[in-house]
Short mmCIF file of C-alpha atoms and ligand atoms in Angstrom, two decimals:
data_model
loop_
_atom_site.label_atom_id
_atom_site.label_comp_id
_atom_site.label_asym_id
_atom_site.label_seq_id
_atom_site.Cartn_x
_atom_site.Cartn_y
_atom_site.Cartn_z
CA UNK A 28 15.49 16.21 -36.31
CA UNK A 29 15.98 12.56 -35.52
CA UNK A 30 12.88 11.46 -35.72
CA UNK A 31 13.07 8.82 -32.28
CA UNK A 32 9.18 9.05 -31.01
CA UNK A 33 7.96 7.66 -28.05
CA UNK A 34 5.23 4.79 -29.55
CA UNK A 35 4.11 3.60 -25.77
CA UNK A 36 4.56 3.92 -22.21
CA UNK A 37 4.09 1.80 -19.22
CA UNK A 38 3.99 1.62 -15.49
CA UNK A 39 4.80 -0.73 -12.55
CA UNK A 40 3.81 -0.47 -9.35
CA UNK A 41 3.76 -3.21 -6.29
CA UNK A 42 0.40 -3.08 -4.91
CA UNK A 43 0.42 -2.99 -1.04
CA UNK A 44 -0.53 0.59 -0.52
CA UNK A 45 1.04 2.67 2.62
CA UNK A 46 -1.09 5.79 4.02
CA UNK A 47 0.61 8.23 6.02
CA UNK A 48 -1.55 7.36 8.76
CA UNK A 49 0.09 3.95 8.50
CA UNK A 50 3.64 5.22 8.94
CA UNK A 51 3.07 7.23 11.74
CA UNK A 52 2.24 3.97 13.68
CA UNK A 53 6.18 3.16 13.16
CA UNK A 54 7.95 6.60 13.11
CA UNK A 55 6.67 10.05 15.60
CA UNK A 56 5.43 11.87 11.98
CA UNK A 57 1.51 12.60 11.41
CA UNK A 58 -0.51 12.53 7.97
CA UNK A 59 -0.64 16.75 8.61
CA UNK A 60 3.22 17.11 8.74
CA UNK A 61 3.86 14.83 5.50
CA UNK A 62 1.25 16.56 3.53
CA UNK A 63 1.74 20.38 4.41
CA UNK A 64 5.90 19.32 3.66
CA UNK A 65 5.70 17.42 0.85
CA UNK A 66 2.26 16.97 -0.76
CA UNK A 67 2.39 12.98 -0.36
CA UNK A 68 -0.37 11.31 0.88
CA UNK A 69 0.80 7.83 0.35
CA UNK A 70 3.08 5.81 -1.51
CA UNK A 71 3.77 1.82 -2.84
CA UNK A 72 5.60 -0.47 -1.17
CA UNK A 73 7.37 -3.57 -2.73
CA UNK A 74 6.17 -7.32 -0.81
CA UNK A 75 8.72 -9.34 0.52
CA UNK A 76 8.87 -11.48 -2.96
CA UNK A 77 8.91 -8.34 -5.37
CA UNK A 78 12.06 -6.43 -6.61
CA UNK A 79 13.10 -3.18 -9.26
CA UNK A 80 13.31 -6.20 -11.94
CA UNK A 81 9.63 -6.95 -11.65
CA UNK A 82 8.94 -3.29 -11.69
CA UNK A 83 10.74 -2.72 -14.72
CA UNK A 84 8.99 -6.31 -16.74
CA UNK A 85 5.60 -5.15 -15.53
CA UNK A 86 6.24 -1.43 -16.92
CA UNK A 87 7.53 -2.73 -20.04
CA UNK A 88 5.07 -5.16 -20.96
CA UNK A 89 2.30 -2.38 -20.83
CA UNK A 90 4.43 -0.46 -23.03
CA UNK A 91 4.87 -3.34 -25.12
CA UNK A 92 1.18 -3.52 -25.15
CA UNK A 93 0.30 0.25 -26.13
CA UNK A 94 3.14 0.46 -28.66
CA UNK A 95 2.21 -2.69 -30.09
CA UNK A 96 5.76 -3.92 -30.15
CA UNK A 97 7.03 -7.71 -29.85
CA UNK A 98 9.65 -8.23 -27.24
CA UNK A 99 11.61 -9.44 -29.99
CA UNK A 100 11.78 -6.45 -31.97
CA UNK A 101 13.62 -4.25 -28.50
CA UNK A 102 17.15 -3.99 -29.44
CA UNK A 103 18.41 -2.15 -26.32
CA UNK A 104 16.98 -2.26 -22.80
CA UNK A 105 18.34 0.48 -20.79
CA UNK A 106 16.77 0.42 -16.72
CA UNK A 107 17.31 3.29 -14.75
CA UNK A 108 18.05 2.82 -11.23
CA UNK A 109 19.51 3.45 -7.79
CA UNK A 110 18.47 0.42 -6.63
CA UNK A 111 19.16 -2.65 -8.89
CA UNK A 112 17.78 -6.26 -8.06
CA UNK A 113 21.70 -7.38 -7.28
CA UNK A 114 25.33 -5.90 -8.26
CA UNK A 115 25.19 -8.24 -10.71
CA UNK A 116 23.94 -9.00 -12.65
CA UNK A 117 22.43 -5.86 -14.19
CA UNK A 118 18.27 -5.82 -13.83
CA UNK A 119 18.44 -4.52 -17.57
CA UNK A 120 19.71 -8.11 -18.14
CA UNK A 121 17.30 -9.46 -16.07
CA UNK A 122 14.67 -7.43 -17.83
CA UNK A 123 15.60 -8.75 -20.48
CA UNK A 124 14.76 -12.21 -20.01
CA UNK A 125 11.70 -11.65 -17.77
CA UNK A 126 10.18 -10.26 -21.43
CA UNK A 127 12.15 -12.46 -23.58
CA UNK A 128 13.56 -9.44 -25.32
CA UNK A 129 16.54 -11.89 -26.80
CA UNK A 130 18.05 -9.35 -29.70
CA UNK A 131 18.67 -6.47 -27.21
CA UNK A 132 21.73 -5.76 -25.38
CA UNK A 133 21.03 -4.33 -22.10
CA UNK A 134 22.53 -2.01 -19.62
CA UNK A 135 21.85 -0.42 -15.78
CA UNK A 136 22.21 3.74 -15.94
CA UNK A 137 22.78 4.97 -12.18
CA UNK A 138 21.95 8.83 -12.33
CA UNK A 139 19.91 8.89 -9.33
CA UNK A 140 16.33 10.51 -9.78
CA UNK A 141 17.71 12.38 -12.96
CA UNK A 142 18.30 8.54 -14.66
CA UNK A 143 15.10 8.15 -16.52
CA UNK A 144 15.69 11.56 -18.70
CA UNK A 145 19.56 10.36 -18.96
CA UNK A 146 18.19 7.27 -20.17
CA UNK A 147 16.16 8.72 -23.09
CA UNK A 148 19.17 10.77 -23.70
CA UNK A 149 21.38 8.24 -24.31
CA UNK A 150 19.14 5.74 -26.47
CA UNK A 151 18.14 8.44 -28.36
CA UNK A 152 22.07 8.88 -29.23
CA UNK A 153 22.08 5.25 -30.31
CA UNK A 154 19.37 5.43 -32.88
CA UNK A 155 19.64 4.79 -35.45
CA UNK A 156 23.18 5.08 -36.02
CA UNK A 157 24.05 2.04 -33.41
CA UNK A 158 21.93 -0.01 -35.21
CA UNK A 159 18.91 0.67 -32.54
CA UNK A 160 15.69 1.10 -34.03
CA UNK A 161 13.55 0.33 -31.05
CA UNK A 162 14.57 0.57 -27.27
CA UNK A 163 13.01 0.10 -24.10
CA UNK A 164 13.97 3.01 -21.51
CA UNK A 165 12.76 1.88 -17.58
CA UNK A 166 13.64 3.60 -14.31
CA UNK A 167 12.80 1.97 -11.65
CA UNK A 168 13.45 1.87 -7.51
CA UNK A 169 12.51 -0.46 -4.75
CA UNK A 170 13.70 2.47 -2.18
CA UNK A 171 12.10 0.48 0.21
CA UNK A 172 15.13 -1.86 0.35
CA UNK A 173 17.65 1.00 1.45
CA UNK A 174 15.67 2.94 3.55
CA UNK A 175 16.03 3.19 7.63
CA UNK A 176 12.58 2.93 8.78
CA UNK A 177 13.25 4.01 11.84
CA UNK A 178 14.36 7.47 10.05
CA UNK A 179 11.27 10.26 9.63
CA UNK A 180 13.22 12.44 7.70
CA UNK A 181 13.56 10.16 4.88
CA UNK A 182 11.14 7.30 5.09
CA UNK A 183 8.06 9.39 4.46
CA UNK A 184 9.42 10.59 1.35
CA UNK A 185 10.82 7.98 -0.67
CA UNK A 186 8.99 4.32 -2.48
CA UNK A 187 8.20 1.67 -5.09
CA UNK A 188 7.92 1.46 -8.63
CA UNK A 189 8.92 2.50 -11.80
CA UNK A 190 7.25 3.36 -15.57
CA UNK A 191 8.81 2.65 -18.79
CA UNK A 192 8.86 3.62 -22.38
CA UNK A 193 9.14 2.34 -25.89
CA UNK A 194 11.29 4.70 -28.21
CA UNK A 195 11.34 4.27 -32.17
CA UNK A 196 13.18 5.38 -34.78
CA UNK A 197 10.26 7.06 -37.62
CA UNK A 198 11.94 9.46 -38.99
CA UNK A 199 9.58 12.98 -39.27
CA UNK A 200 9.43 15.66 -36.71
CA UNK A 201 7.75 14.68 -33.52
CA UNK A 202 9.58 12.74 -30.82
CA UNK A 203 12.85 13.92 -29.07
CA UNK A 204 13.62 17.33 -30.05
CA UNK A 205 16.48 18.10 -27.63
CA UNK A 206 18.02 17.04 -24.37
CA UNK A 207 20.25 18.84 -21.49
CA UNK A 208 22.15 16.98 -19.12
CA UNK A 209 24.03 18.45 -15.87
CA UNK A 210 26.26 17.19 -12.66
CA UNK A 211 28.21 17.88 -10.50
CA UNK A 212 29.77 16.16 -8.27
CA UNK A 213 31.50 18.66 -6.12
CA UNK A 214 28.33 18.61 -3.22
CA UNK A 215 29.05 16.73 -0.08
CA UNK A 216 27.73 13.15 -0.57
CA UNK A 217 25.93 13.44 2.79
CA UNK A 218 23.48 15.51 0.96
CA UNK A 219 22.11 12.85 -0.28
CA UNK A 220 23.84 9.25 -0.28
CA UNK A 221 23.08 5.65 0.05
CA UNK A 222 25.72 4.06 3.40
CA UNK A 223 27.51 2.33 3.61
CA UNK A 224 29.20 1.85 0.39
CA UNK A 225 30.14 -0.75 -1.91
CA UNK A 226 34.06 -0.50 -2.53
CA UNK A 227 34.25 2.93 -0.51
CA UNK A 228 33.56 1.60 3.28
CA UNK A 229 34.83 5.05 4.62
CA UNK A 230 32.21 6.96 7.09
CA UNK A 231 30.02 9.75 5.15
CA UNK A 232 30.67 12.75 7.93
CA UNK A 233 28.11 11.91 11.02
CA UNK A 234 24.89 11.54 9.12
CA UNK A 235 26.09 7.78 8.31
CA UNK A 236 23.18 5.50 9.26
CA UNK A 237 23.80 1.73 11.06
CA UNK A 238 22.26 0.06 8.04
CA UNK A 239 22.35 0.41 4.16
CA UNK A 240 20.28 3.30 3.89
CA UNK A 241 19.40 6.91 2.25
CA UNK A 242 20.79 9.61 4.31
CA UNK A 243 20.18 13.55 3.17
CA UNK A 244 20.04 16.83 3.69
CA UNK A 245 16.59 17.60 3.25
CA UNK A 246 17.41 21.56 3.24
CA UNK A 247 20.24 21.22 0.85
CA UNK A 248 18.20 19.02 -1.68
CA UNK A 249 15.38 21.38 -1.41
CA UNK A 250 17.64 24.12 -2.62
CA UNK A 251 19.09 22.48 -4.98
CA UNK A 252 15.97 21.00 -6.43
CA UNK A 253 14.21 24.94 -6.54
CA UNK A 254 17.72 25.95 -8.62
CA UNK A 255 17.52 22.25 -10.66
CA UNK A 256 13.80 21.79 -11.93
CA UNK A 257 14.10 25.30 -13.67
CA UNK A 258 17.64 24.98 -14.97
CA UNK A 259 16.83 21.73 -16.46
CA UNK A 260 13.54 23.18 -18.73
CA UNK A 261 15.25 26.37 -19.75
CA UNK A 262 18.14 23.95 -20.79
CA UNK A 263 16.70 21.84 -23.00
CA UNK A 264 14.60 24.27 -24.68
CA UNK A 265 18.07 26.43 -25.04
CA UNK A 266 18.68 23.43 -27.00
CA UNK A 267 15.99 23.17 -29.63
CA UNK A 268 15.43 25.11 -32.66
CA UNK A 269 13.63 28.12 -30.89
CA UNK A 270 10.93 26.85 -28.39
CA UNK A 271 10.21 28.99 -25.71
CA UNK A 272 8.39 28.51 -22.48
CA UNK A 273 5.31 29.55 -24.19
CA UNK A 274 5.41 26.79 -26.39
CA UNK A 275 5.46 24.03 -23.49
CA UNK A 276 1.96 22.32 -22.71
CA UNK A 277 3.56 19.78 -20.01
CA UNK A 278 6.26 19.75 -17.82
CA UNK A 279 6.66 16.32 -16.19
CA UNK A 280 8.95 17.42 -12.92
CA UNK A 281 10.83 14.75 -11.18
CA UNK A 282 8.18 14.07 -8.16
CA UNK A 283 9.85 14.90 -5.06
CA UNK A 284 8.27 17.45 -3.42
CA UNK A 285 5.11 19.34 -4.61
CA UNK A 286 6.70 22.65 -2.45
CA UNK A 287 9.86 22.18 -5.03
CA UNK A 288 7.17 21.89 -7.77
CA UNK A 289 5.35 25.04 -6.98
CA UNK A 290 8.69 26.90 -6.61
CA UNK A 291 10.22 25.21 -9.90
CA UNK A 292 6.64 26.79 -11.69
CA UNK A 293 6.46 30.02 -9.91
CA UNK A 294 10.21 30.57 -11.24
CA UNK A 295 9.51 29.75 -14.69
CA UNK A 296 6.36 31.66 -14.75
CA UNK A 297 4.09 28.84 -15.88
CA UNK A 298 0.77 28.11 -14.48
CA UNK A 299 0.87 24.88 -12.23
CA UNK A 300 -2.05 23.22 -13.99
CA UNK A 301 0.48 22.82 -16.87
CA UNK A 302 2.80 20.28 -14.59
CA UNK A 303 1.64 16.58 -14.39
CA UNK A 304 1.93 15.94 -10.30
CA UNK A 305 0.92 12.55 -8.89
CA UNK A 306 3.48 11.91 -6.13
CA UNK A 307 0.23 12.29 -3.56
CA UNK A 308 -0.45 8.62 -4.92
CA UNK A 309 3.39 7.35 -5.53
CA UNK A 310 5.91 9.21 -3.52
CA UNK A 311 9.52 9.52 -4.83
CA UNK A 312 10.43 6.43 -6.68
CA UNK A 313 13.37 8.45 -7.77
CA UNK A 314 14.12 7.43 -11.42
CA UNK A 315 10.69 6.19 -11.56
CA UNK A 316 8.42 8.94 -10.99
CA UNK A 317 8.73 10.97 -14.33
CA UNK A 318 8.39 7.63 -16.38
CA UNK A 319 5.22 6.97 -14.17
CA UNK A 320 3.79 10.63 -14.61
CA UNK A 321 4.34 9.82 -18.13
CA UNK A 322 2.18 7.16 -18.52
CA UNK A 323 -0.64 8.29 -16.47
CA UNK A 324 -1.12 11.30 -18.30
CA UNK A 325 -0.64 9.47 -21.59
CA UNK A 326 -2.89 7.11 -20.97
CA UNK A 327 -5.38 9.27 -19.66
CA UNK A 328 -5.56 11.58 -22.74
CA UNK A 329 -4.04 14.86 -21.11
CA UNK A 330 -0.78 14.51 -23.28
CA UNK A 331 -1.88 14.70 -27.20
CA UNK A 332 -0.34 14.30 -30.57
CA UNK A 333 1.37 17.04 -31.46
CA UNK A 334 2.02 18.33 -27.84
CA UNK A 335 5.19 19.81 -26.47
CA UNK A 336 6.18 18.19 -23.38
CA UNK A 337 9.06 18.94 -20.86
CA UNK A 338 10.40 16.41 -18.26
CA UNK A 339 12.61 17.42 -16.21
CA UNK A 340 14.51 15.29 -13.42
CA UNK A 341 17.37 16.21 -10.41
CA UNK A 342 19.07 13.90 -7.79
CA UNK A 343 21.96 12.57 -6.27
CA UNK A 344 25.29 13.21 -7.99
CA UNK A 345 24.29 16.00 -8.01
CA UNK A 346 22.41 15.03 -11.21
CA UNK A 347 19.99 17.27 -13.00
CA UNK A 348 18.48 17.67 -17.03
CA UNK A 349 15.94 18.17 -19.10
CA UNK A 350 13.98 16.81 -22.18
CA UNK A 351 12.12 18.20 -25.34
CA UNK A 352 9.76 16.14 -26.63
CA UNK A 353 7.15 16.68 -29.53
CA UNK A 354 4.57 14.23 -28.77
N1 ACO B 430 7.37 14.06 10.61
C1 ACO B 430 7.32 15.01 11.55
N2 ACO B 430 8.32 15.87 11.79
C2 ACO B 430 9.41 15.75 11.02
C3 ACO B 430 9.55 14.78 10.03
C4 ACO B 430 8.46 13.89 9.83
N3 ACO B 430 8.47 12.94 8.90
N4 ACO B 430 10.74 14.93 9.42
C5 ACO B 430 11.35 15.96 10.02
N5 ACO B 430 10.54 16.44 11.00
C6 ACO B 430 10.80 17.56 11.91
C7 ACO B 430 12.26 17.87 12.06
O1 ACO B 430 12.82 17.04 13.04
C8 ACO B 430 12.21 19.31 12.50
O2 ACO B 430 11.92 19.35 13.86
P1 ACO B 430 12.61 20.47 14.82
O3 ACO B 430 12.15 21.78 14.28
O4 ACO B 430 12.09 20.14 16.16
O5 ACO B 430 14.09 20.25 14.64
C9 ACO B 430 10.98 19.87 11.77
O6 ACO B 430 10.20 18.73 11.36
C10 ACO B 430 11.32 20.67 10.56
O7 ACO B 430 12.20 19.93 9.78
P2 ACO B 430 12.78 20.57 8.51
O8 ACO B 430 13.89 19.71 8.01
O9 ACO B 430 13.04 22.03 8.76
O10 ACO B 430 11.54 20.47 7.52
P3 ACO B 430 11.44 21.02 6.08
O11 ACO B 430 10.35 21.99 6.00
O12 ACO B 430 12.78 21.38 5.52
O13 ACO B 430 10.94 19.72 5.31
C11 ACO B 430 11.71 17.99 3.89
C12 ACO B 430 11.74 18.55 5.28
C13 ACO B 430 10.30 17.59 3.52
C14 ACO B 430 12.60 16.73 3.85
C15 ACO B 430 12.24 19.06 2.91
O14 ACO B 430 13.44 19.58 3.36
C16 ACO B 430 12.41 18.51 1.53
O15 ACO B 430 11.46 18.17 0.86
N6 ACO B 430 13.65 18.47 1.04
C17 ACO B 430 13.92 17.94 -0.26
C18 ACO B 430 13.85 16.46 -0.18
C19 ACO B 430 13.88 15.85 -1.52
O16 ACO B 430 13.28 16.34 -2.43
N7 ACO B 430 14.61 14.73 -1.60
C20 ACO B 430 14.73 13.98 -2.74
C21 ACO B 430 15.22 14.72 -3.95
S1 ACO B 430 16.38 13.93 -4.90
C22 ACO B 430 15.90 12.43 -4.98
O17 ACO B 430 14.76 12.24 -5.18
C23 ACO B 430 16.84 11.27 -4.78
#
């Protein structure tokens, strides 16, 4: 046992709120097709003025707040994300000194919607042993930015916002118990890709769209998301010392699609009430939604002390893994 806990959690969202109704005024879709496919009923959208940075700060100072923690005392800021602020440089810098978090060192982690549970991962490898004794852990998306609006398949699906956590090293038995990590990069890009590229300007088959944009392969990713969301909670309880499904009071799925949910639960023979679901509100905000299921159901009292909880996250790469946590 390491002992890493998480002391507080946070969320971010921009507030402009768009209904279904409201994108079918742009793209031939209707609020009936969205909900019966995917379960989302609307979703944030970033303003003109707001990026993943301000996500992140906003996220992070509510954590700040719950865990009672100084920005001072964050030694390492990782942010999650698909869609940074800039190339450079990385919004885990900028983060950094939109809290004044001055003693952390700060890095992006690009695993797609799998990045906040990578994330976790990896700070929890740094602590203590690196010297980390507190971290901040943020994933984050303004999707909205490479999306091509004029695209139904994708721009129903995907939005704004991103949740955040505050890890510490306490020593005793609750926090992280074990993690599970998978990729693999073999798929076909065009099953889900961002075009064009940055250093690779070469065409992604014929699903390449004009602008800088998510193209996928909604069948593929659905799929692969039914195989992924199970894979990645039998993994990381493979990994602890002997918790089985029966043990597990939450399962925080990435929020894609509640059809991949239901699947993911029917599989593992759990009842659904035991998943926290909220993308009816948010949408995919890809590394963001598990941090923001998080904190809802934190902060509303459904998660408790003591409390096994699964999250469990897949995406582009392909990217998919799982998390053990003893609350
Ligand atoms: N509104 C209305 N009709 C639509 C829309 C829309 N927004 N989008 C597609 N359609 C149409 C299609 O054109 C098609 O019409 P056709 O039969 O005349 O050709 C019809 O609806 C059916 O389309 P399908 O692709 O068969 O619909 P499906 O039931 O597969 O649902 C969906 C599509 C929702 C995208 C589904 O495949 C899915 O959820 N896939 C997984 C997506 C996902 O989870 N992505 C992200 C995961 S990883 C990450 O988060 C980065």
């Amino acid at each position: 046992m390491k002992g890493n806990r998480i002391i507080g959690t946070g969320m971010g969202v921009p507030s402009r709120i768009v209904t279904n109704d409201d994108l079918s005024k742009i793209v031939d879709t209707t609020d009936e097709w969205i909900v019966s496919r995917t379960g989302i009923r609307e979703r944030r959208i970033a303003a003109d003025n707001e990026a993943t940075s301000d996500f992140s700060a906003w996220a992070a100072i509510e954590a700040m707040k719950m865990a009672d923690v100084q920005p001072e005392e964050i030694d390492l800021i990782i942010v999650a994300t698909l869609s940074p602020d800039r190339l450079l440089p990385s919004t885990a810098c900028l983060v950094q000194g939109k809290i004044g978090a001055k003693n952390a060192f700060c890095f992006d982690l690009e695993a797609a919607c799998s990045g906040f549970v990578y994330g976790l991962a990896v700070a929890n490898g740094m602590m203590p042993d690196q010297g980390v004794r507190t971290a901040l852990v943020i994933g984050a998306e303004t999707l909205s930015r490479v999306l091509d609006w004029t695209d139904r398949n994708t721009c129903v699906l995907f939005a704004d916002g991103g949740g955040a956590a505050i890890l510490r090293h306490e020593g005793g038995d609750n926090g992280i118990l074990s993690s599970y990590m998978k990729s693999d990069g073999s798929a076909p890009p065009p099953w889900l890709a961002v075009t064009p590229g940055v250093s690779d300007l070469s065409p992604l088959g014929d699903k390449v769209s004009k602008d800088f944009a998510i193209t996928m392969e909604g069948k593929e990713v659905f799929k692969f998301g039914v195989r992924a969301l199970p894979d990645a909670v039998k993994g990381a309880l493979n990994n602890t010392d002997g918790l089985t499904l029966a043990d597990v009071d939450w399962i925080i799925p990435h929020q894609a699609n509640l059809r991949i949910i239901d699947a993911a639960a029917k599989a593992l023979d759990i009842p659904r009430e035991k998943f926290i679901v909220n993308l009816e509100k948010y949408g995919n905000t890809s590394a963001g939604t598990i941090p923001i299921a998080l904190d809802e159901a934190h902060r509303d009292g459904r998660i408790k002390k003591g409390d096994i909880v699964a999250l469990a996250g897949f995406g582009a790469g392909l990217t998919w893994g799982g998390m053990i946590l003893r609350w």
